[in-house]
Amino acid sequence: MESLSSSNSSSRDPLLDTSSHALLPTDAHAFIERYGLKEDDYEIFEQAATDLFLLSSDPDSHDSTTITTTTTRLLQDARNTNPIPNNPRKPESQPKTKWHHPLPLYLIVLALCLGAMSQGWSQASINGANLYYPQDFHLDNKSSTTHNTLIIGIINAAIYLSNGLVGSWLVAPLNARYGRRGATFLGGAICVVMNFLSGWSSSSWEALLGFRLLLGVGLGVVSSSLNVFAAEVAPAQIRGALAVGWQMFCAGGIFVGLGWNLVVDQYWGNYYWGQEKEEEHEAGMRWRVMLMAGAVPAVVLIVLIWWCPESPAWYVKHGEQYGKAFDSLCRIRNSKLEAARELLLAHQQQQKRPSRTNTTTTTAIQHDDDDNKNSSSSFRQTFFELYTVPRLRRATIAAYTVMLSQQLCGINIIAFYSSNIFVSAHFSPFAAELASTIFGLCNFLGALPAIFTMDTFGRRSLLLYTLPLMGLTLACTSFTFSFSSSSSSSASTTDPPHKQNFPLLTTSLIYIFCLLYSPGMGPVPAIYSAEVFPLSHREIGTSSSVAVTNLFAAILSLTFPYLLARMGTQGSFMLYAILNLVAWGLVFVLVPETKQLTLEKGLEEVFEQPTREFVRGKARRCVFWGR
């Protein structure tokens, strides 16, 4: 047994080259000394190191009870050989349920929900404003329809364009410099200011476009930072359920935003701020109030974020601030022992970097901060490794696939142009706005089951079950537009009820499609892209994935009006029904399951498997629906 003063104990990295469990007490002590942790926590890290060693030696044969018993015996054997203060292992307290966690963890989840609500409300606000600002900016001139349609389309797509082209790529440098909380605060502050200026100071469509572009930058920083933040702090067994909050409250933000638009549209009247206004100014104030209201959740977010502990993974990655990382973990975990285990796992992952030459990981021990001295070259290297390192390339392809599939399924087209779609189904303008608001409510309520199914059914299984049903629903919706069109041309007040019910059938099918989307294709992309990358590449990997989905969302927003003009509503819906089946095929081939796997170890093993072997294995089990 080596002594604590062994000369080579300081030259090697603790916990990376342990060859036998007898060395674990020494390694834990060396770890504490090297990274400036408190000596009072020696017993905790000693126990945690031994637990992890047992799991790594034979992960299938040790449950938590066996680990506790075996660890106590091993620690006593080690102390007999190399005496240390005798402090018997205390039994680890178990939470009453898997949802029983400290309040600071749920404050981070609440921050995630507020960020999502800010994005959803900002998306919905422009939906109602589209009815009014073209009139103010003289974009309703029928003599230049194509030009005006293009301008309106660019304004609608602005937040997605700037999010994908600028905002998502600022996530890595801002997070590296200011942390998860600081980056979220900066992005949230941009959202507050730009939402307000979009309504208050826009005197031309060019100004409105500029403010919406800057708003997209802020939303990009907030969305990527918070999704990474939540994935890093959530316990593995409920990580998917907690991260569902992003989709659910993004849908909630859309619902509240659409509801606010409806209230403003119907009840604003000729009064604002207690002063009577002429009718020609009423419409101009309506769209401005709609846009400014999007700042409300962002205001709450930038206050709440400073009540949340910083991500422990960020402390480990940036400056090896292990003392602060352990303090953060203790605030969001039920016991110090659980926190110590996660810190050791994060340390091990930080000391490893994926290799370009094989599918395993190679140790890259860093004894100083030389890598931080050349941040620009490090950023470029990290980015290109997403596509050149096999393990990272597989994770990147999988994340991009789920993000692309979210756009292929057609949900955002309905969200962008819901009022137009319902009008084409022969709704009045007010009824179309009301139907759009109900669509937002369905999107919110439909995400509730995902809280319980995300970590039981799994990400991959939810997508494979729901995508074909979504495609079938869109195909049926496509046919109802044909029936509705043919029946409306000959409809009269004396027609039988079945000839007047096609608009109701169309709306019902769209709501069913939304309810199928919300527990699967809705929350999975954000969760999946935030968890599949290792710590060394998590920020750039997640931000590039968000860039992909926002760029495709912008393209769809710009092109759908022209697609609608060329193919009609029926043809457009049938096209997206087919694209849902294409998305199913991509998910089946390229997206592995990640449910209940730890970020530090479990996902490493999943993405070390070559894609060819993964596809071959799933093809053999396709009768079980690709589980």
XYZ file of C-alpha atoms in Angstrom:
627
model
C 0.000 0.000 0.000
C 1.357 3.394 -0.970
C 1.588 6.010 1.729
C 0.014 9.449 1.515
C 3.455 10.977 1.130
C 4.461 8.788 -1.779
C 6.481 10.763 -4.248
C 4.484 9.707 -7.257
C 1.105 10.478 -5.738
C 1.411 14.102 -6.713
C 2.683 13.457 -10.219
C -0.306 11.442 -11.341
C -3.900 12.531 -11.559
C -6.026 11.133 -8.728
C -8.756 8.636 -9.603
C -7.682 8.095 -13.214
C -5.155 5.269 -12.878
C -6.340 3.438 -9.786
C -5.402 -0.200 -10.193
C -6.878 -1.653 -7.018
C -9.440 -0.679 -4.448
C -6.738 -0.614 -1.731
C -5.442 2.674 -3.159
C -8.768 4.478 -3.053
C -8.386 6.158 0.383
C -4.995 7.531 -0.680
C -6.405 8.791 -3.972
C -9.285 10.565 -2.258
C -6.881 12.344 0.085
C -4.628 13.351 -2.824
C -7.656 14.616 -4.732
C -8.702 16.848 -1.839
C -5.180 18.221 -1.411
C -4.625 18.866 -5.099
C -7.886 20.690 -5.791
C -8.201 22.690 -2.589
C -11.195 20.946 -1.051
C -11.868 20.941 2.681
C -10.147 18.299 4.807
C -13.426 17.903 6.702
C -14.891 16.291 3.575
C -12.183 13.609 3.356
C -14.471 10.817 4.594
C -17.160 11.767 2.083
C -14.806 11.683 -0.910
C -13.213 8.474 0.348
C -16.609 6.789 0.356
C -17.604 8.293 -3.001
C -14.366 7.196 -4.691
C -14.801 3.625 -3.508
C -18.449 3.561 -4.621
C -17.475 4.672 -8.116
C -14.658 2.136 -8.264
C -17.094 -0.673 -7.467
C -19.526 0.511 -10.121
C -16.798 0.796 -12.756
C -15.479 -2.680 -11.881
C -18.826 -4.451 -12.204
C -21.712 -2.033 -12.808
C -24.333 -4.776 -13.148
C -23.693 -6.548 -9.859
C -23.824 -3.727 -7.350
C -27.015 -2.043 -6.288
C -26.918 0.814 -3.792
C -27.274 -1.481 -0.757
C -24.465 -3.782 -1.871
C -22.240 -0.802 -2.602
C -22.790 0.600 0.875
C -21.932 -2.727 2.567
C -18.938 -3.516 0.366
C -17.554 0.006 0.600
C -17.610 -0.128 4.393
C -15.604 -3.378 4.343
C -13.066 -2.070 1.821
C -12.567 1.176 3.693
C -11.965 -0.708 6.929
C -9.385 -2.959 5.186
C -7.615 0.111 3.824
C -7.575 1.798 7.231
C -6.092 -1.300 8.860
C -3.208 -1.110 6.374
C -2.831 2.667 6.408
C -4.491 4.012 9.593
C -6.640 7.138 9.339
C -9.159 8.611 11.781
C -11.847 5.999 12.293
C -15.236 7.462 11.352
C -17.693 4.705 10.426
C -19.637 5.190 7.225
C -23.005 6.732 7.864
C -25.915 5.322 5.885
C -26.819 7.531 2.956
C -30.223 9.122 3.320
C -32.551 8.197 0.473
C -35.137 10.650 -0.920
C -38.778 9.739 -0.369
C -39.483 9.863 -4.114
C -37.447 10.555 -7.222
C -38.935 14.066 -7.215
C -37.648 14.887 -3.729
C -34.781 17.335 -4.277
C -33.630 20.634 -2.727
C -35.346 23.889 -3.659
C -32.342 25.382 -5.568
C -32.639 22.602 -8.163
C -36.234 23.558 -8.840
C -35.306 27.242 -9.006
C -33.071 26.349 -11.960
C -35.980 24.459 -13.527
C -38.196 27.514 -12.962
C -35.590 29.681 -14.700
C -35.659 27.233 -17.621
C -39.441 27.543 -17.787
C -39.314 31.345 -17.748
C -36.754 31.381 -20.556
C -38.973 29.061 -22.581
C -42.017 31.201 -21.879
C -40.126 34.280 -23.042
C -39.340 32.580 -26.346
C -42.890 31.325 -26.832
C -44.458 34.699 -26.031
C -42.046 36.489 -28.366
C -43.041 34.087 -31.145
C -46.756 34.533 -30.511
C -46.670 38.319 -30.229
C -45.723 38.774 -33.883
C -48.633 36.498 -34.857
C -51.170 39.051 -33.661
C -49.077 42.044 -34.689
C -49.148 40.801 -38.298
C -52.746 41.999 -38.511
C -51.833 45.625 -37.810
C -48.239 46.722 -38.419
C -48.393 46.208 -42.235
C -51.056 48.918 -42.289
C -48.880 51.302 -40.246
C -45.836 50.708 -42.441
C -47.815 50.723 -45.729
C -47.052 47.081 -46.416
C -50.685 46.363 -47.307
C -50.371 47.915 -50.755
C -51.815 45.362 -53.151
C -49.809 46.751 -56.072
C -46.572 45.288 -54.688
C -47.831 42.105 -53.056
C -44.708 39.994 -53.636
C -42.370 42.641 -52.218
C -44.547 43.248 -49.161
C -45.032 39.527 -48.532
C -41.270 39.066 -48.560
C -40.771 41.891 -46.035
C -43.447 40.521 -43.702
C -41.932 37.050 -44.027
C -38.467 38.346 -43.129
C -39.848 40.167 -40.069
C -41.621 36.977 -38.967
C -38.454 34.926 -39.473
C -36.112 37.530 -37.957
C -35.766 35.978 -34.498
C -34.934 32.596 -36.021
C -32.430 33.996 -38.508
C -30.440 35.928 -35.917
C -30.784 33.097 -33.407
C -29.287 30.588 -35.820
C -26.677 32.860 -37.410
C -25.514 34.865 -34.366
C -27.181 34.093 -31.030
C -26.435 30.372 -30.912
C -22.761 30.956 -31.704
C -22.370 33.473 -28.879
C -23.376 30.842 -26.330
C -19.957 29.175 -26.006
C -17.857 32.350 -25.517
C -20.420 33.999 -23.223
C -20.768 30.860 -21.111
C -17.008 30.440 -20.943
C -16.547 33.987 -19.681
C -19.633 34.619 -17.540
C -20.965 31.168 -16.647
C -24.442 29.769 -17.187
C -26.079 32.382 -14.959
C -24.200 35.328 -16.413
C -24.881 34.316 -20.019
C -28.561 33.792 -19.223
C -28.749 37.218 -17.585
C -27.172 38.928 -20.602
C -29.474 37.124 -23.035
C -32.516 37.860 -20.878
C -31.613 41.546 -20.619
C -31.400 41.744 -24.420
C -34.858 40.137 -24.630
C -36.357 42.669 -22.218
C -34.930 45.686 -24.039
C -35.677 44.458 -27.571
C -39.247 43.375 -26.818
C -39.919 46.803 -25.373
C -38.231 48.686 -28.211
C -40.008 46.579 -30.846
C -43.308 48.005 -29.683
C -42.306 51.393 -28.339
C -39.723 52.761 -30.753
C -40.445 51.102 -34.092
C -41.209 53.930 -36.514
C -40.600 51.909 -39.688
C -40.497 48.298 -40.766
C -36.694 48.551 -40.959
C -36.532 49.502 -37.258
C -38.931 46.715 -36.319
C -36.818 44.231 -38.281
C -33.653 45.418 -36.527
C -35.164 45.073 -33.053
C -36.533 41.607 -33.861
C -33.113 40.502 -35.141
C -31.482 41.603 -31.879
C -34.274 39.902 -29.936
C -33.376 36.657 -31.700
C -29.774 37.003 -30.530
C -30.925 37.263 -26.920
C -33.319 34.335 -27.273
C -30.540 32.205 -28.759
C -28.250 32.844 -25.800
C -31.031 32.191 -23.286
C -32.321 28.986 -24.876
C -28.972 27.223 -25.306
C -27.568 28.370 -21.951
C -30.617 27.283 -19.955
C -30.981 23.915 -21.681
C -27.326 23.087 -20.984
C -27.716 24.408 -17.424
C -30.748 22.203 -16.739
C -29.166 19.100 -18.296
C -26.027 19.519 -16.179
C -27.763 19.905 -12.820
C -30.675 17.472 -13.224
C -30.311 13.990 -11.673
C -30.059 11.284 -14.338
C -33.302 9.537 -13.343
C -35.433 12.675 -13.878
C -33.278 14.694 -16.282
C -35.701 14.213 -19.159
C -38.742 15.050 -17.058
C -37.257 18.295 -15.745
C -36.051 19.353 -19.170
C -39.588 18.901 -20.532
C -40.220 22.249 -18.875
C -38.637 23.994 -21.875
C -41.128 22.631 -24.408
C -44.097 22.837 -22.060
C -43.523 26.457 -21.103
C -42.507 27.491 -24.594
C -45.942 26.202 -25.580
C -47.344 27.948 -22.510
C -45.726 31.194 -23.632
C -47.282 30.783 -27.069
C -50.681 30.177 -25.471
C -50.432 33.175 -23.141
C -49.105 35.344 -25.971
C -51.930 34.348 -28.299
C -54.427 34.869 -25.489
C -52.993 38.321 -24.805
C -53.245 39.144 -28.509
C -56.896 38.132 -28.430
C -57.589 40.289 -25.373
C -55.849 43.304 -26.887
C -57.586 42.794 -30.211
C -61.067 42.551 -28.748
C -61.012 44.805 -25.693
C -58.420 47.495 -26.332
C -61.080 49.862 -27.648
C -60.376 53.509 -28.295
C -58.627 54.010 -24.945
C -55.071 53.468 -23.877
C -53.443 54.704 -20.699
C -56.708 56.473 -19.809
C -56.688 58.796 -22.815
C -59.206 58.616 -25.644
C -57.611 58.083 -29.022
C -58.892 58.397 -32.528
C -59.777 55.175 -34.285
C -56.928 55.360 -36.792
C -54.395 55.209 -33.932
C -56.068 52.258 -32.234
C -54.647 49.580 -34.539
C -51.186 51.115 -34.294
C -51.230 50.854 -30.521
C -52.586 47.318 -30.517
C -49.619 45.680 -32.220
C -47.185 47.707 -30.135
C -48.776 46.517 -26.881
C -48.719 42.937 -28.187
C -44.973 43.113 -28.842
C -44.017 44.884 -25.607
C -45.816 42.290 -23.468
C -43.260 39.666 -24.523
C -40.769 41.263 -22.108
C -42.708 40.179 -18.999
C -41.264 36.652 -18.470
C -37.758 37.855 -19.346
C -37.926 40.478 -16.570
C -38.707 37.775 -14.007
C -35.955 35.554 -15.442
C -33.113 38.056 -15.073
C -34.058 38.540 -11.409
C -34.527 34.855 -10.584
C -31.323 33.624 -12.248
C -29.124 35.105 -9.487
C -30.957 33.021 -6.878
C -29.824 29.855 -8.652
C -26.480 28.144 -7.921
C -23.993 28.112 -10.789
C -23.571 24.879 -12.735
C -21.019 22.602 -10.994
C -19.885 21.341 -14.401
C -18.999 24.895 -15.402
C -16.844 25.315 -12.290
C -15.039 22.054 -13.090
C -14.448 22.946 -16.722
C -13.403 26.567 -16.259
C -10.518 26.967 -13.857
C -11.012 23.684 -11.989
C -12.881 25.470 -9.183
C -13.683 22.243 -7.357
C -14.540 23.873 -4.042
C -17.247 26.010 -5.640
C -18.423 23.047 -7.723
C -18.845 20.915 -4.596
C -20.715 23.721 -2.821
C -23.117 24.005 -5.779
C -23.642 20.254 -5.877
C -24.406 20.195 -2.158
C -27.141 22.795 -2.747
C -28.897 20.750 -5.444
C -28.397 17.187 -4.162
C -29.910 15.336 -1.216
C -26.597 14.372 0.418
C -22.916 15.287 0.408
C -22.041 11.758 -0.666
C -24.186 12.071 -3.781
C -22.573 15.435 -4.510
C -19.077 13.980 -4.057
C -19.791 11.136 -6.478
C -20.948 13.546 -9.168
C -17.942 15.794 -8.656
C -15.558 12.857 -9.113
C -17.400 11.769 -12.262
C -17.270 15.306 -13.669
C -13.554 15.438 -12.860
C -12.896 12.179 -14.682
C -14.772 13.331 -17.769
C -13.002 16.692 -17.751
C -9.624 14.933 -17.764
C -10.549 12.916 -20.849
C -10.889 14.143 -24.396
C -12.381 12.134 -27.279
C -9.735 10.754 -29.641
C -9.721 11.286 -33.392
C -8.085 7.955 -34.103
C -10.394 5.555 -32.295
C -13.697 5.306 -30.532
C -12.297 5.224 -27.029
C -11.264 8.161 -24.909
C -7.693 9.068 -24.166
C -6.534 10.714 -20.995
C -5.452 14.296 -21.427
C -4.343 15.381 -17.968
C -3.968 19.113 -17.560
C -1.789 20.420 -14.751
C -2.293 24.072 -15.606
C -4.526 26.369 -17.597
C -2.492 26.472 -20.800
C -5.564 25.652 -22.876
C -7.286 28.815 -21.703
C -4.478 31.021 -23.000
C -5.393 30.447 -26.620
C -9.171 30.531 -26.510
C -9.739 31.356 -30.185
C -7.738 28.411 -31.495
C -9.289 26.211 -28.805
C -12.776 27.257 -29.974
C -11.970 26.392 -33.587
C -10.462 23.069 -32.601
C -13.447 22.207 -30.415
C -15.859 23.106 -33.217
C -14.121 21.012 -35.877
C -13.851 18.080 -33.482
C -17.653 17.862 -33.561
C -17.295 16.537 -37.106
C -13.914 14.771 -37.032
C -13.899 12.782 -33.773
C -16.022 9.605 -34.146
C -17.729 9.772 -30.734
C -18.523 13.470 -31.156
C -19.585 13.083 -34.778
C -22.175 10.476 -33.817
C -23.557 12.727 -31.079
C -23.610 15.705 -33.462
C -25.449 13.774 -36.171
C -27.979 12.490 -33.636
C -28.587 15.971 -32.187
C -28.885 17.558 -35.632
C -31.283 14.794 -36.689
C -33.777 15.432 -33.893
C -33.532 19.189 -34.437
C -34.133 18.811 -38.190
C -36.988 16.373 -37.591
C -38.721 18.945 -35.399
C -38.925 21.255 -38.402
C -39.805 18.489 -40.885
C -42.858 17.491 -38.836
C -44.583 20.799 -39.688
C -45.509 22.068 -36.241
C -43.881 25.455 -36.665
C -45.704 26.081 -39.932
C -48.997 25.675 -38.098
C -47.717 27.850 -35.251
C -46.528 30.599 -37.637
C -49.592 30.665 -39.870
C -52.350 29.169 -37.739
C -54.721 32.089 -38.269
C -54.288 31.882 -42.048
C -54.825 28.115 -41.976
C -58.021 28.396 -39.944
C -59.319 31.156 -42.216
C -58.737 28.841 -45.178
C -60.942 26.348 -43.307
C -63.710 29.010 -43.475
C -63.350 30.484 -39.991
C -64.048 34.147 -39.384
C -60.971 36.220 -38.370
C -62.017 36.281 -34.708
C -62.791 32.546 -34.725
C -59.410 31.904 -36.348
C -57.616 33.810 -33.563
C -59.619 31.922 -30.941
C -58.812 28.605 -32.623
C -55.118 29.565 -32.656
C -55.256 30.277 -28.929
C -56.798 26.857 -28.292
C -54.013 25.366 -30.416
C -51.497 26.958 -28.048
C -53.362 25.507 -25.061
C -53.275 22.020 -26.608
C -49.544 22.396 -27.149
C -49.080 23.235 -23.470
C -51.352 20.518 -22.063
C -49.995 17.903 -24.452
C -46.520 18.253 -22.953
C -47.699 17.233 -19.465
C -47.523 13.456 -20.126
C -43.887 13.845 -21.187
C -42.949 14.631 -17.578
C -43.743 11.019 -16.712
C -42.882 9.280 -20.003
C -39.582 10.942 -20.940
C -37.549 8.876 -18.473
C -39.649 5.700 -18.761
C -40.439 5.280 -22.476
C -37.300 7.154 -23.487
C -36.506 9.866 -26.036
C -36.064 7.591 -29.055
C -39.173 5.507 -28.380
C -41.398 8.566 -27.984
C -40.280 9.851 -31.381
C -40.721 6.510 -33.117
C -44.228 6.077 -31.716
C -45.533 9.593 -32.391
C -44.029 10.555 -35.775
C -46.063 8.056 -37.878
C -49.265 9.069 -36.085
C -48.473 12.734 -36.699
C -47.972 12.014 -40.396
C -51.286 10.142 -40.564
C -53.079 13.020 -38.845
C -51.681 15.580 -41.298
C -52.684 13.383 -44.241
C -56.255 13.219 -42.935
C -56.225 16.979 -42.369
C -55.136 17.467 -45.965
C -58.211 15.620 -47.239
C -60.561 17.653 -45.039
C -59.428 20.846 -46.767
C -60.507 19.318 -50.070
C -63.899 18.295 -48.690
C -64.335 21.662 -46.984
C -63.566 23.520 -50.201
C -65.971 21.474 -52.311
C -68.762 21.648 -49.751
C -68.379 25.381 -49.104
C -68.851 26.254 -52.770
C -72.354 24.775 -52.714
C -73.205 25.195 -49.033
C -76.337 26.989 -47.951
C -78.190 27.540 -44.734
C -80.415 24.581 -45.568
C -77.540 22.155 -46.085
C -77.461 19.131 -43.790
C -75.077 19.331 -40.807
C -72.503 16.945 -42.273
C -71.782 19.472 -45.043
C -71.129 22.223 -42.496
C -68.867 20.273 -40.138
C -65.689 20.072 -42.201
C -64.101 23.164 -40.546
C -64.695 21.544 -37.154
C -63.158 18.279 -38.384
C -60.130 20.135 -39.750
C -59.600 21.954 -36.473
C -59.996 18.773 -34.435
C -57.366 16.958 -36.506
C -54.933 19.859 -36.118
C -55.446 19.749 -32.352
C -54.844 15.969 -32.342
C -51.638 16.535 -34.305
C -50.552 19.082 -31.695
C -51.331 16.688 -28.828
C -49.194 14.008 -30.516
C -46.346 16.462 -31.070
C -46.175 17.858 -27.551
C -44.999 14.786 -25.567
C -42.485 13.605 -28.189
C -41.177 15.757 -30.993
C -41.751 18.867 -28.887
C -39.503 18.368 -25.828
C -37.064 15.724 -27.099
C -34.846 17.891 -29.385
C -33.928 20.434 -26.702
C -33.323 17.706 -24.106
C -31.383 15.459 -26.450
C -29.032 18.094 -27.844
C -28.191 19.337 -24.339
C -27.235 15.914 -22.974
C -25.439 13.982 -25.729
C -22.200 15.993 -25.801
C -19.350 15.513 -23.304
C -18.466 18.359 -20.962
C -15.564 19.501 -23.150
C -17.882 20.075 -26.146
C -21.288 20.606 -24.520
C -21.605 24.345 -25.096
C -20.524 24.404 -28.740
C -22.396 21.178 -29.521
C -25.676 22.375 -28.054
C -25.420 25.840 -29.594
C -24.698 24.421 -33.057
C -27.746 22.145 -32.716
C -29.936 25.105 -31.767
C -28.519 26.983 -34.762
C -29.633 24.144 -37.039
C -33.236 24.144 -35.835
C -33.541 27.935 -35.925
C -32.088 28.235 -39.424
C -34.542 25.649 -40.713
C -37.373 27.384 -38.840
C -36.422 30.636 -40.574
C -36.320 28.936 -43.976
C -39.755 27.403 -43.428
C -41.198 30.696 -42.236
C -39.926 32.446 -45.360
C -40.927 29.792 -47.883
C -44.295 28.586 -46.590
C -46.335 31.493 -48.070
C -44.946 30.639 -51.508
C -45.468 26.916 -50.916
C -49.048 27.679 -49.917
C -49.571 29.681 -53.108
C -48.155 26.941 -55.357
C -49.471 23.771 -53.679
C -52.454 25.065 -51.733
C -53.344 24.157 -48.159
C -54.180 20.560 -49.049
C -50.912 19.950 -50.914
C -48.832 21.636 -48.220
C -50.292 19.457 -45.465
C -49.777 16.300 -47.523
C -46.130 17.259 -48.100
C -45.528 17.576 -44.358
C -47.333 14.278 -43.765
C -44.711 12.624 -45.984
C -41.886 14.519 -44.262
C -43.008 13.063 -40.918
C -42.277 9.605 -42.318
C -38.883 10.822 -43.544
C -38.171 12.096 -40.031
C -39.162 8.690 -38.598
C -36.607 6.981 -40.827
C -33.857 9.411 -39.815
C -34.581 8.919 -36.117
C -34.629 5.130 -36.458
C -31.216 5.064 -38.134
C -29.325 7.890 -36.429
C -30.725 8.536 -32.919
C -29.704 6.221 -30.016
C -31.610 6.094 -26.732
C -30.289 8.218 -23.838
C -32.876 7.833 -21.066
C -31.580 7.642 -17.469
C -27.927 7.620 -18.545
C -25.391 9.747 -16.687
C -23.803 12.587 -18.636
C -20.362 11.573 -17.399
C -20.224 7.873 -18.277
C -23.404 6.333 -19.655
C -23.604 8.512 -22.749
C -19.925 7.973 -23.499
C -20.598 4.262 -23.959
C -23.663 4.885 -26.149
C -21.862 7.088 -28.660
C -18.699 5.031 -28.759
C -20.675 2.380 -30.659
C -20.144 2.765 -34.439
C -23.241 3.839 -36.375
C -23.102 0.759 -38.589
C -23.269 -1.550 -35.573
C -26.081 0.516 -34.062
C -28.182 0.332 -37.241
C -27.527 -3.402 -37.633
C -28.601 -4.074 -34.063
C -31.775 -1.999 -34.351
C -32.680 -3.603 -37.670
C -32.655 -7.010 -35.985
C -35.079 -5.716 -33.362
C -37.315 -3.591 -35.593
C -40.258 -5.793 -34.643
C -39.984 -4.236 -31.169
C -40.341 -0.743 -32.709
C -36.658 0.160 -32.359
C -36.524 0.199 -28.577
